[in-house]
Amino acid sequence: MHFTTLASGSSGNAILVGEENRHLLVDCGISGKSLLHNLSQLNISDLEIEGIVVTHEHVDHIRGVGVLARKLKIPIYATRGLWKVMSPLLGKLEENQRVEVQESFSCAGLDVLLYPTSHDSRESFGVKVSRPKRENKMNLAVGIATDSGMITEEMHRHLKGCDAFVVEANYDDEMLKNGSYPAYLKKRIRGQYGHLENKQLAEGLLEWMTENTQRIVLAHLSKENNTPEIALSTVIRILRDSNRSRENRDVQVQVAPRHSPHELITLKE
């Protein structure tokens, strides 16, 4: 089982998860053309993409969803509430491309679970993508949470024990406080329906990490109120200073690039 981010940040988000030559996308907030270009950098064929899972309706998560679904003739998976608000934004789709889902479903041979996050959208979800139980195969799971103003009980429940995480480290509190954003926008970002601060995210990771955790990718960084260096150093320092550092000394932490994919991360059995 493997994964990568194809784009990350307020300009657009997309995550690829798959196994062998079957893949799904979590969101497509960049143009279809850009996404296909980023896939080609990983030598992944567009024929291997079997569906798009939508976490919420903000444009940095759905910008390319309709175009890509039409081009690749693949389904879009979203809840009823999300379909109500995003249907006018996606353009014309075939009826079999509009898949209404609830909490759990399958796509590209993987189990997908949606759980609520806390964000200022009609509905907002984190995603847990797992390999189904198979004989002689380890259970593996990637936990994704990219838009939430607070760590929720659902996040604790579903992210704990994942083998890898793609999680939001959106802003540094000092940079936001001293930055140029107007007061109302700073309040929105800091609020319970906004985004996660670096330290908030690190404290969440301390609860979710277990001895099987292998990789952490910090995603959805603000261009104005964070830097890759600050996010990485803050999270690594908090993890290192905790008792978890002894249990998880081999865990690799990295920052998702804004416009390009990082290497395809393959989870160890």
Steps between C-alpha positions, in 0.01 A plus 500: 500500500635844409406867496615850407372856498466642149438858617459653845396842631239771451575504126388138464504157661506146367615172655558166328464168685525160341641152480682351202335655192167606656462849646250747636521876546399688812391838358619675186540869576729570205422496129457164333796581276726573798393185678571281198839666462582429865391138457733465202792613718437186706458280192140427599256461212170684512340165415591384851278762670167340594321777689512833685397531865393855597559625856315834470385753244763779527656580165852404606365145532261469203638733230588216262258232617236535229744543212711204609201273557371575150838453336581172676137379515531423871251537788499768769426388856336754734231522764147620425567834669810561289323407178233762576752784520762391248288364213464846337878545523601177329319528167320225313564144617367161401259355754737213586773752583298648786550253783332595827677343797458490873770413751680212333536360150755340265697657216795365300499185709551696824270571794416869543359645821378860538490668841395857585751781546428855622512746209290785363343309214164327446662173608866419552664161534827334572575174325648170610606275214574140595599181328228238549587200713673241287671173576877542551469879465540756778222750560627841395330841522565860398327765712418833332382822668564827317233750612391530862508779754533258789595145584168316519403181679439342160856582399631333816282196440584440137858624464651319797717213383530596134821395325535841333347845528433786259396771742456875509763725655346818363650790694748619758322706765770768522512545124120528484489744792765728349394456139303723263168317509202708626372424848186318382706261287746429782203424725353266238826308455551465878137407564355155550384493137830621356834321477750318720806677637835318497500431875136385495581249232808372682297445815245305296775285352619410849160341557477326162848357457564139599793266456393425141506865384743537210454837327351843566439755225417855611249646256289807418763748623405866473719691258477818709485370858736203503815367340608142438796554732290633790232231463755220483715623788199566725343160446828308525596684821170419672513136391867469602442651843221256581516142620395398149848577370629170635216299349504677163864591445490373138193699393577735211333841492490715186311794351278464193615720209252767397474441127676171424486141626748357746635151455256211507519370858460124526402371841701211637329171577 
